[in-house]
Structure formats: C-alpha cells, structure tokens
PDB file of C-alpha atoms in Angstrom:
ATOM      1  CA  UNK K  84       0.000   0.000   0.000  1.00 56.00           C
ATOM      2  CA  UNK K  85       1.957   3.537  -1.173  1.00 72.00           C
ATOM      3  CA  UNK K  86       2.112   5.805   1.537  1.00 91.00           C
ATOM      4  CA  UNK K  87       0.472   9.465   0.762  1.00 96.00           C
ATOM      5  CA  UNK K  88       2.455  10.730  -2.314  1.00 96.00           C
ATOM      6  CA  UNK K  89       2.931  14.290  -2.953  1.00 97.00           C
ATOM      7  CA  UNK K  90       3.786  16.375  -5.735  1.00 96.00           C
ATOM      8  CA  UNK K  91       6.528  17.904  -6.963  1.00 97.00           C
ATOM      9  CA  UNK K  92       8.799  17.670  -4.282  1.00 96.00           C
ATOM     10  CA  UNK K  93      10.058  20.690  -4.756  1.00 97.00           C
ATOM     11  CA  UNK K  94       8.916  23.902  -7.171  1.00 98.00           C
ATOM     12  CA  UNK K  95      10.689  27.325  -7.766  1.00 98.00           C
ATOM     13  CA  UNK K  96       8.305  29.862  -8.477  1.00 98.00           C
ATOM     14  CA  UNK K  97       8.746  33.840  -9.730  1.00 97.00           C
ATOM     15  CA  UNK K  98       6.721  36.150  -8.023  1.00 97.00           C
ATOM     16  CA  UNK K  99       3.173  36.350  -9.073  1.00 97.00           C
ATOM     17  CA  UNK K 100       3.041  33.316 -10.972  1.00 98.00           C
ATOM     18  CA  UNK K 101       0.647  30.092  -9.941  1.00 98.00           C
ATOM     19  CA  UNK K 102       1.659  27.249  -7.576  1.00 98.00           C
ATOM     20  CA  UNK K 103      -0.134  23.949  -7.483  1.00 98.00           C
ATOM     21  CA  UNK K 104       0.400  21.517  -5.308  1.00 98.00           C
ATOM     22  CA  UNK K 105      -0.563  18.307  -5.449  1.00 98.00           C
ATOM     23  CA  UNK K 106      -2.174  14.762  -2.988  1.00 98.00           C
ATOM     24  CA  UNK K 107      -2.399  11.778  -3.503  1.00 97.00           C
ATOM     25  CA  UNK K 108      -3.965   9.998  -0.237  1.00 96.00           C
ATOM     26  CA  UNK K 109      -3.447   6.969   0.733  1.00 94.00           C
ATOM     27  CA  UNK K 110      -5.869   4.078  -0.955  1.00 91.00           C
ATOM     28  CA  UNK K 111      -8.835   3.737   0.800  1.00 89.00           C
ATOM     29  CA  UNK K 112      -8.451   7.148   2.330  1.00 91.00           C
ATOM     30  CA  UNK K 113     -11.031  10.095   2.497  1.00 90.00           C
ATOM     31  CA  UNK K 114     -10.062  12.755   4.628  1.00 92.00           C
ATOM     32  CA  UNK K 115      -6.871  14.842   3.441  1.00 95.00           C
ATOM     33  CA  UNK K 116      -5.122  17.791   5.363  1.00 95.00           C
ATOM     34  CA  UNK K 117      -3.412  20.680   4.475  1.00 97.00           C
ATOM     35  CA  UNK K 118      -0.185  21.814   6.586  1.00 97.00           C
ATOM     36  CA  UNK K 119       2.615  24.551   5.994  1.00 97.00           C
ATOM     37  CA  UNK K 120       5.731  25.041   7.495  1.00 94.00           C
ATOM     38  CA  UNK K 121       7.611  28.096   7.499  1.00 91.00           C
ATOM     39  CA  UNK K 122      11.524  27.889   8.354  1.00 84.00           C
ATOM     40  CA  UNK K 123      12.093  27.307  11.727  1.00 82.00           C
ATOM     41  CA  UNK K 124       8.515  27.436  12.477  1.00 88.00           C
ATOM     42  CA  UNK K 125       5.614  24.011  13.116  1.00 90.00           C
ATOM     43  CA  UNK K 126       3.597  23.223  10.907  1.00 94.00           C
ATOM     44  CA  UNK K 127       0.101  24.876  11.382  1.00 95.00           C
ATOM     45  CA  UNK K 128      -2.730  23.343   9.636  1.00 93.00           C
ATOM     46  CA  UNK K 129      -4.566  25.323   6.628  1.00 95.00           C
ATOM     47  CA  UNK K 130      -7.633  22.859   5.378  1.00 95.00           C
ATOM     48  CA  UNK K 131      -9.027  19.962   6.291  1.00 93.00           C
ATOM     49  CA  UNK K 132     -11.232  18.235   3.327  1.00 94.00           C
ATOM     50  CA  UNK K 133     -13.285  14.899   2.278  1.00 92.00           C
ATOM     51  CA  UNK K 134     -14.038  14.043  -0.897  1.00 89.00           C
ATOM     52  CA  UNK K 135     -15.958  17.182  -2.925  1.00 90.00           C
ATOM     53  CA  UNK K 136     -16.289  19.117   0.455  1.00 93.00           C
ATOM     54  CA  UNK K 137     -14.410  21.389   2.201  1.00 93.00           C
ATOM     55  CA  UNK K 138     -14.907  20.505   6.216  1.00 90.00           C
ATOM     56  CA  UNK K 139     -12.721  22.984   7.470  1.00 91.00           C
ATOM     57  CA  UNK K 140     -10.602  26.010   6.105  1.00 92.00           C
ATOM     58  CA  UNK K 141     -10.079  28.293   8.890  1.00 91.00           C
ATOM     59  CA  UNK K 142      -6.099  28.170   8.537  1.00 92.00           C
ATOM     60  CA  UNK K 143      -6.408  29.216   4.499  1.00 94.00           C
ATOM     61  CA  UNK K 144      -4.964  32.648   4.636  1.00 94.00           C
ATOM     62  CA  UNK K 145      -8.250  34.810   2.808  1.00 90.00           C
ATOM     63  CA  UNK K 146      -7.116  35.602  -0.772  1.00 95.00           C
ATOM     64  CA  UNK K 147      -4.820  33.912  -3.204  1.00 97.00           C
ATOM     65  CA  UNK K 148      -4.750  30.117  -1.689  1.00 98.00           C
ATOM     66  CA  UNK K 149      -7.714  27.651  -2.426  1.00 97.00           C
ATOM     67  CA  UNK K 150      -7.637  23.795  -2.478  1.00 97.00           C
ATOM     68  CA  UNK K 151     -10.289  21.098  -3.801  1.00 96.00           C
ATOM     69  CA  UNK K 152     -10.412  17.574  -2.940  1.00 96.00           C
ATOM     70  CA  UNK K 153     -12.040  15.565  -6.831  1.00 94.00           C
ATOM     71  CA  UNK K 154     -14.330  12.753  -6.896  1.00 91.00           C
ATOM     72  CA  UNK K 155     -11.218  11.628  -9.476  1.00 91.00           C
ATOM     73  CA  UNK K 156      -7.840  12.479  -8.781  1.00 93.00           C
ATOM     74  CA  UNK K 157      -5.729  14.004  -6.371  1.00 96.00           C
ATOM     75  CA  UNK K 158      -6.349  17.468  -3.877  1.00 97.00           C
ATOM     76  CA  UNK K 159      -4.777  20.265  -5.110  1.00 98.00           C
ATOM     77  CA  UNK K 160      -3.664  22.610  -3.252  1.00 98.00           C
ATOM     78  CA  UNK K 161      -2.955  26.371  -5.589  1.00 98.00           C
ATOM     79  CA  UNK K 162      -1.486  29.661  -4.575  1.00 98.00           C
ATOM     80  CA  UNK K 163      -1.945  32.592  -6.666  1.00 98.00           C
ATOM     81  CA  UNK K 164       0.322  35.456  -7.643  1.00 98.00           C
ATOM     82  CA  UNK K 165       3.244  34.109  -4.806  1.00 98.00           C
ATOM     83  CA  UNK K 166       5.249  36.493  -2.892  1.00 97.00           C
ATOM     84  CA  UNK K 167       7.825  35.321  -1.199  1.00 95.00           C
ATOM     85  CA  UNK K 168       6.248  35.027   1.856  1.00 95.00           C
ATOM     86  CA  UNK K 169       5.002  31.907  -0.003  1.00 96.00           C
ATOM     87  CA  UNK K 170       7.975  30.224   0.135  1.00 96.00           C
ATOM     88  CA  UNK K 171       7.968  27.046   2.762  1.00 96.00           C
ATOM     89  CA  UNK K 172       6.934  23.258   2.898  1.00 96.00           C
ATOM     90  CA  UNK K 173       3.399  22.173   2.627  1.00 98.00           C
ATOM     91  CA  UNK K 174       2.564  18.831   3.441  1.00 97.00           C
ATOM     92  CA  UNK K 175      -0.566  16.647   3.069  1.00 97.00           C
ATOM     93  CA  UNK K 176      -1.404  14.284   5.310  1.00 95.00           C
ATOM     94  CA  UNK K 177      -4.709  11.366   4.588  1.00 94.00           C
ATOM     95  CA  UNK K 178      -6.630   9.499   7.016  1.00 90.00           C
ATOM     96  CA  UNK K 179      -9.590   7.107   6.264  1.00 86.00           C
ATOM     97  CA  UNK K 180     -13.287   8.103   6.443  1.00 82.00           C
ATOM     98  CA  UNK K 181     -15.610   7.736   9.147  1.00 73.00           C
ATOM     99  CA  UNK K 182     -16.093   9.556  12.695  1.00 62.00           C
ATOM    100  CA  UNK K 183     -13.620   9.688  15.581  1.00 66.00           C
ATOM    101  CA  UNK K 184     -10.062   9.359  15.994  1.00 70.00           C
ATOM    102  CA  UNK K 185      -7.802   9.098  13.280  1.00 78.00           C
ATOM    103  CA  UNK K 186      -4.216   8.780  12.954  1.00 84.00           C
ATOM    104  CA  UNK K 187      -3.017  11.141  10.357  1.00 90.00           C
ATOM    105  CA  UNK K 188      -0.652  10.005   7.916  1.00 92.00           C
ATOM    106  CA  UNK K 189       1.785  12.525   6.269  1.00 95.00           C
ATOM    107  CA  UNK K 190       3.751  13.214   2.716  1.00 96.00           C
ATOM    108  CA  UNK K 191       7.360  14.121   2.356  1.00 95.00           C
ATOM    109  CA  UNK K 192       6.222  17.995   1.498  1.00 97.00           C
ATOM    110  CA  UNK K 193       6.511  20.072  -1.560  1.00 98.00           C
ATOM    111  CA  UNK K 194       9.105  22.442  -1.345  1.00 97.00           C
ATOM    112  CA  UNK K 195       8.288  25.711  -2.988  1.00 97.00           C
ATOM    113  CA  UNK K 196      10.408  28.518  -3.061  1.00 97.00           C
ATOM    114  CA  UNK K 197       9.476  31.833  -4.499  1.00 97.00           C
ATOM    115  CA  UNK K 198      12.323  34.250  -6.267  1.00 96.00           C
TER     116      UNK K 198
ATOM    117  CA  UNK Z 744      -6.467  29.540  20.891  1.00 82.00           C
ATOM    118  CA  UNK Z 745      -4.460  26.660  21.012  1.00 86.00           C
ATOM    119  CA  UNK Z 746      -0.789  26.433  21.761  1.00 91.00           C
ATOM    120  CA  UNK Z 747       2.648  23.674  22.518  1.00 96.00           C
ATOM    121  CA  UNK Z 748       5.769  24.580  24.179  1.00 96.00           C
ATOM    122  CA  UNK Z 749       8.371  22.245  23.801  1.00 97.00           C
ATOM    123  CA  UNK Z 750      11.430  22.229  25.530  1.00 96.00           C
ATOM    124  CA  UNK Z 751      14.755  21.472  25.117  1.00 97.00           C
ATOM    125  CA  UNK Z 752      14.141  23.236  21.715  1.00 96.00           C
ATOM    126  CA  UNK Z 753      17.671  21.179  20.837  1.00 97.00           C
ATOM    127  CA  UNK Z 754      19.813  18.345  22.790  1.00 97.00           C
ATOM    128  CA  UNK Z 755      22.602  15.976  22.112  1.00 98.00           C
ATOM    129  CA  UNK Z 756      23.169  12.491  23.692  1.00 97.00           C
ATOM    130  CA  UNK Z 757      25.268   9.962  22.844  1.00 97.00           C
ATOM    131  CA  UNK Z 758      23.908   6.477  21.497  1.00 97.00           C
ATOM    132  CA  UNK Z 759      22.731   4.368  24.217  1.00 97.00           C
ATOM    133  CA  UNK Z 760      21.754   6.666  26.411  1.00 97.00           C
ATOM    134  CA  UNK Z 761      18.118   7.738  27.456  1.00 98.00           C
ATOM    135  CA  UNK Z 762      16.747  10.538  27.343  1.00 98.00           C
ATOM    136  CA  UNK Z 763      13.364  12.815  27.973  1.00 98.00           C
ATOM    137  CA  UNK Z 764      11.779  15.438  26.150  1.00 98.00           C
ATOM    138  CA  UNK Z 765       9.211  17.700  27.649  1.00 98.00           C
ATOM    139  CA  UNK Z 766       5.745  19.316  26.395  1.00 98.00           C
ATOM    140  CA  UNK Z 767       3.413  21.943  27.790  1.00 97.00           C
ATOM    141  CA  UNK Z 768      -0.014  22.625  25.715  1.00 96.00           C
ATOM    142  CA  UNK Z 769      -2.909  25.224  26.089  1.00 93.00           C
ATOM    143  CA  UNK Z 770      -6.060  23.249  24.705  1.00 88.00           C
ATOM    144  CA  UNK Z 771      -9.545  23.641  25.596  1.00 84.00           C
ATOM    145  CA  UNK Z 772     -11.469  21.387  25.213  1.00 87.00           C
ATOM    146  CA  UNK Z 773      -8.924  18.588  24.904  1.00 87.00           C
ATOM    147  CA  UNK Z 774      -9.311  16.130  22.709  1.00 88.00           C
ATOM    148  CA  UNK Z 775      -5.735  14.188  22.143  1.00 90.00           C
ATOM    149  CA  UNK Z 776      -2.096  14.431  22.662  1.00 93.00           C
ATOM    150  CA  UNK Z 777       0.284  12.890  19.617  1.00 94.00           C
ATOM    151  CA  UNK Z 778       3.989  12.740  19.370  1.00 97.00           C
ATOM    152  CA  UNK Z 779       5.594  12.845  15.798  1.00 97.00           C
ATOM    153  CA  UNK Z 780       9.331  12.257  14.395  1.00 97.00           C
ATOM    154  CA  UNK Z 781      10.233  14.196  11.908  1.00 95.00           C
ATOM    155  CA  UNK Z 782      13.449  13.531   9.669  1.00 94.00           C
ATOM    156  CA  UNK Z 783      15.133  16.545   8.078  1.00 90.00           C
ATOM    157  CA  UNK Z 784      13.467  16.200   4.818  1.00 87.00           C
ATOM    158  CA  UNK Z 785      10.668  14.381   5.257  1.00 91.00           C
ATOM    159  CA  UNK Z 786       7.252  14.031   6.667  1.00 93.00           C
ATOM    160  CA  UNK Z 787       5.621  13.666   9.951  1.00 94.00           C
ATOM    161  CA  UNK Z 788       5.275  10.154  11.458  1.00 95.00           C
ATOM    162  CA  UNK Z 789       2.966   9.280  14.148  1.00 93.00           C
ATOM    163  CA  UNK Z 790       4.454   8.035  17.241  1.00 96.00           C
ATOM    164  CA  UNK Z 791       1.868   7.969  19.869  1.00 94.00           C
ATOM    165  CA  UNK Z 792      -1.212   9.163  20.037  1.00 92.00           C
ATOM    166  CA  UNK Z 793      -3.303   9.510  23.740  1.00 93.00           C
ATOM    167  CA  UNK Z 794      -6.774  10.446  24.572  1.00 90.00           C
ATOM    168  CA  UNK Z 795      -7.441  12.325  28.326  1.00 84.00           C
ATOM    169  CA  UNK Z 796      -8.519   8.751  29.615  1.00 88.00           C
ATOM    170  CA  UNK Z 797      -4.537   7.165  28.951  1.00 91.00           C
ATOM    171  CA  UNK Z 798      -1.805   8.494  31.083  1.00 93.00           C
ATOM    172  CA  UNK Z 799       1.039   6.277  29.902  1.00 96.00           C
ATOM    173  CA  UNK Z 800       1.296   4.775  25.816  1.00 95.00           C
ATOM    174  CA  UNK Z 801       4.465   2.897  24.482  1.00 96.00           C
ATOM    175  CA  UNK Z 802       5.648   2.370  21.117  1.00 95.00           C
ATOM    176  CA  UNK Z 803       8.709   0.208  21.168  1.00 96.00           C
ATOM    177  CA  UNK Z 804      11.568   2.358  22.885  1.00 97.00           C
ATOM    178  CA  UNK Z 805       9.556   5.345  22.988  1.00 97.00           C
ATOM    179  CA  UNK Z 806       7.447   5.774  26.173  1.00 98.00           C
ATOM    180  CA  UNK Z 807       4.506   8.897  26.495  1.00 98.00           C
ATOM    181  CA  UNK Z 808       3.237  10.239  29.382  1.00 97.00           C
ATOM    182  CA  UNK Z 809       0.245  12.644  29.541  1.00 96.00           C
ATOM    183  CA  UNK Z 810      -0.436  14.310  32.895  1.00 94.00           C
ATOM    184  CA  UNK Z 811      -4.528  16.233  31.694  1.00 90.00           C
ATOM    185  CA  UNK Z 812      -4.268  17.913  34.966  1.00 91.00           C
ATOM    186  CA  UNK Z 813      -0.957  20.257  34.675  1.00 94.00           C
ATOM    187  CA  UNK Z 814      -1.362  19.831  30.962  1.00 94.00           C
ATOM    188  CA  UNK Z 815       1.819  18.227  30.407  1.00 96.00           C
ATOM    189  CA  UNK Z 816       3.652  15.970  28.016  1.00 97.00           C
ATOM    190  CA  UNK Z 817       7.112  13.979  27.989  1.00 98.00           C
ATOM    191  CA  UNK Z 818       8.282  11.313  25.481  1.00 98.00           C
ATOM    192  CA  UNK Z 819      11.347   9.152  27.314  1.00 98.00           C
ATOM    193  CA  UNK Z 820      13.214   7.659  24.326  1.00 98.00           C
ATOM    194  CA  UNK Z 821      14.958   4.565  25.937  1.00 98.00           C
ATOM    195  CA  UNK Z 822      18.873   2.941  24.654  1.00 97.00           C
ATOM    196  CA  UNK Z 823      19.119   6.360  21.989  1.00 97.00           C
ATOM    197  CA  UNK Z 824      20.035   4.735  18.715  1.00 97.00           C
ATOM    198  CA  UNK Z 825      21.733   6.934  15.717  1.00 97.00           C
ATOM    199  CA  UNK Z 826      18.434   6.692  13.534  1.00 96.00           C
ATOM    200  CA  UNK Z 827      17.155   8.573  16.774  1.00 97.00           C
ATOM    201  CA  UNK Z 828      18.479  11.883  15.385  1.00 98.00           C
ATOM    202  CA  UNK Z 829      15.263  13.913  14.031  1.00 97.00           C
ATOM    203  CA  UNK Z 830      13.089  16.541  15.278  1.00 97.00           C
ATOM    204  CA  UNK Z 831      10.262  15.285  17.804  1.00 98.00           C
ATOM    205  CA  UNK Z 832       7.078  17.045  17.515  1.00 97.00           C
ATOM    206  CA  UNK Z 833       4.473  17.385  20.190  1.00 97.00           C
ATOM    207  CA  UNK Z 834       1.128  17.899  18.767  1.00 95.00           C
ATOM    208  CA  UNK Z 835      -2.497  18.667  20.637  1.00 93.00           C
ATOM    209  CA  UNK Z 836      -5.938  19.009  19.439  1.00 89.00           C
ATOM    210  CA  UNK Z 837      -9.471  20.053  20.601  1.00 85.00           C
ATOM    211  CA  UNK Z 838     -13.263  18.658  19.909  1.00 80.00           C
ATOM    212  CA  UNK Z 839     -13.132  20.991  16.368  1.00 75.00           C
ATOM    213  CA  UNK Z 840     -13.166  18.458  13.575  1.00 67.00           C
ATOM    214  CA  UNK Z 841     -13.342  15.432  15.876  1.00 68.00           C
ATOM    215  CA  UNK Z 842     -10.100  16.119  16.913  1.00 70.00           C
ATOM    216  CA  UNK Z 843      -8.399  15.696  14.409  1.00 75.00           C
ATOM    217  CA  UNK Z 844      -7.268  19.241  13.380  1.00 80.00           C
ATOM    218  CA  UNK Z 845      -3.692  19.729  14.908  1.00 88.00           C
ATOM    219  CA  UNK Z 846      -2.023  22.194  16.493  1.00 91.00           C
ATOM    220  CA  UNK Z 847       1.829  21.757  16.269  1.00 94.00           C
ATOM    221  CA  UNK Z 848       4.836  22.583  18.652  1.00 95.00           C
ATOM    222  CA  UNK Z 849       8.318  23.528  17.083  1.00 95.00           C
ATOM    223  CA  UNK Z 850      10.195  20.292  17.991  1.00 96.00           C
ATOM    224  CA  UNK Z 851      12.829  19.491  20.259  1.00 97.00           C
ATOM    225  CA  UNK Z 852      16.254  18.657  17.535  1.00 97.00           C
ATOM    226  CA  UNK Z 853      17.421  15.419  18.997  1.00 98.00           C
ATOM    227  CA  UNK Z 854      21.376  14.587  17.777  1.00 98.00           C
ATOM    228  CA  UNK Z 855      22.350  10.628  18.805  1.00 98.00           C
ATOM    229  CA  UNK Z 856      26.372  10.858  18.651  1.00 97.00           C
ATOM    230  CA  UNK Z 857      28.599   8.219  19.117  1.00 93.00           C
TER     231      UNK Z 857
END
C-alpha cells in the first residue's frame, strides 16, 4: 500500500506566478489535510477536506490560496500570484473516512520557493 | 487559541543513552495528545497518540506520558540509537473536527552521537 504521495517535491516559483500543489492519499483514504511550514517554524494546519467538500478552512490565509479535494484524482492545493512570503513546505497528510479518531498520515512535502 | 511549548528546543546524547523530552499545551477542550518524528526532509510520522482517559502509551523504545491535569507531556526515548536523530514534535488538538485538526509545537532537535 503507497504511503500518501505528494507532488513535486520541490517547485521554484517567480513572483506572481501560480503554484499547485498536489495529494495523492493513501488508498482507501477520504479525509486529506493541508499543513505549511515556514523555516524554523511548526507546521500549522490550513484545510481539512473529504471528498468534494471542504470541512474545514479556517487556517487558508483569505485571498490567493484555495484547495479542492475531486471525486477523481488528487487534492490540489494552488497559490496565486506568490510572494515570497510563499515560500515554505506544505505537506498533506490522509486518514480514512468515518467519525472519531484518526491517525493522520503525512507526505514528504513540496518544497516551494518563491524568487 | 491553542498552543505547545516544547522544551529542550535542541539536545545531544550519545547512542545508548536515554533521554526525555518535555511538552506543555494550552487546549480547551482537549481532545488528544500525539507525538511525531520528523526527519530533516521528510514528513511527519505518528508516534503515539493519547486520549485524556490514557496516562502512559508505548511504542517500542519510545514511552509517552500525559499528565490532563498540569497539561503536560514527555516522550522518554529509551537505549538512543543513531536513527534517533530527528526533530520530535508534540502535537495537541481540541473537539473541532473530531479532533483531528492539529495544532503543532516547534520540535525538540534530537542529535544521537557516538
């Protein structure tokens, strides 16, 4: 069974151009989570989504960053215009469907760095 | 709002020896308590994970303790082993999402020397 597989691993990005990020869950798996990391920072969660539905966005900064969880295919997450401020890891992590407790298993991160 | 001290933020120990990292969280209400390795490079893994009900969960030669009352955390890593080097992350969450939307510390740096 592949772990959760992420995609690229790393991307360089000008300023103002489009980032997308891509998730691949794990198989069986529902429920995928959004997580940046800043340098020397934790990572702090952004969105938490099931299939076709976002549950939870409240750590999606307000403009420029959306994300979408397909019937088909993978989440993507997509930043718009970067700045450099941009510039960090994001990680996905899946865990299956259903209520309760979940453990949450995690990518390796796309690196994106913004000149 | 929810937040994770960690402390040491780094420490250095050489193989074979045990030692015992420390957590302090802000969480209301509190749903669970996990403890994640980290390799430079990589991705969280899950190491423990403990509801308000366990005090005490063991995964191999790491040990967890969870004390709800002072709202404390410590993972005792037992005969340190090279591989051991990584950052280990002490993560809480609340009721929002069924508890499973995390709120991350900054990691203690563990370096296993020889």
């Amino acid at each position: 069974n592949a772990g959760v597989m992420q995609n690229p691993r790393h991307l360089v990005r000008r300023r103002g151009q489009e980032a997308r990020l891509r998730c691949s869950p794990m198989k069986g798996h529902s429920h995928v989570y959004w997580y940046r990391q800043l340098p020397e920072e934790g990572l702090k969660f952004m969105v938490y989504l099931q299939k076709e539905n976002i549950i939870d966005e409240s750590g999606m900064p307000k403009e420029r960053f959306s994300a979408e969880f397909p019937k088909e295919g993978p989440s993507i997450l997509r930043i718009q215009q970067v700045v450099r401020g941009d510039s960090a890891a994001y990680f996905c992590a899946s865990s299956p469907p259903g209520q309760g407790l979940f453990e949450q298993y995690f990518g390796p991160g796309t690196r994106l760095t913004v000149t | 709002k929810n937040q994770v001290e960690q402390s040491p933020q780094s420490l250095i120990i050489l193989e074979g020896k045990n030692c015992t990292l420390q957590c302090n969280y802000t969480v209301s209400p509190f749903s669970n308590l996990r403890w994640y390795k980290q390799d430079t490079g990589r991705g969280p893994v899950s190491l423990t994970i403990m509801t308000f009900s366990e005090n005490t969960k063991s995964n191999g030669r790491y040990t967890a303790t969870l004390d709800a009352d002072t709202k404390q955390s410590s993972l005792h890593i037992t005969a340190s082993q090279l591989s051991d080097s990584a950052s280990y992350i002490c993560v809480v969450s609340d009721l929002t999402g069924g508890g499973n939307k995390l709120t991350f510390g900054t990691g203690t740096q563990l370096k296993v020397e020889l």
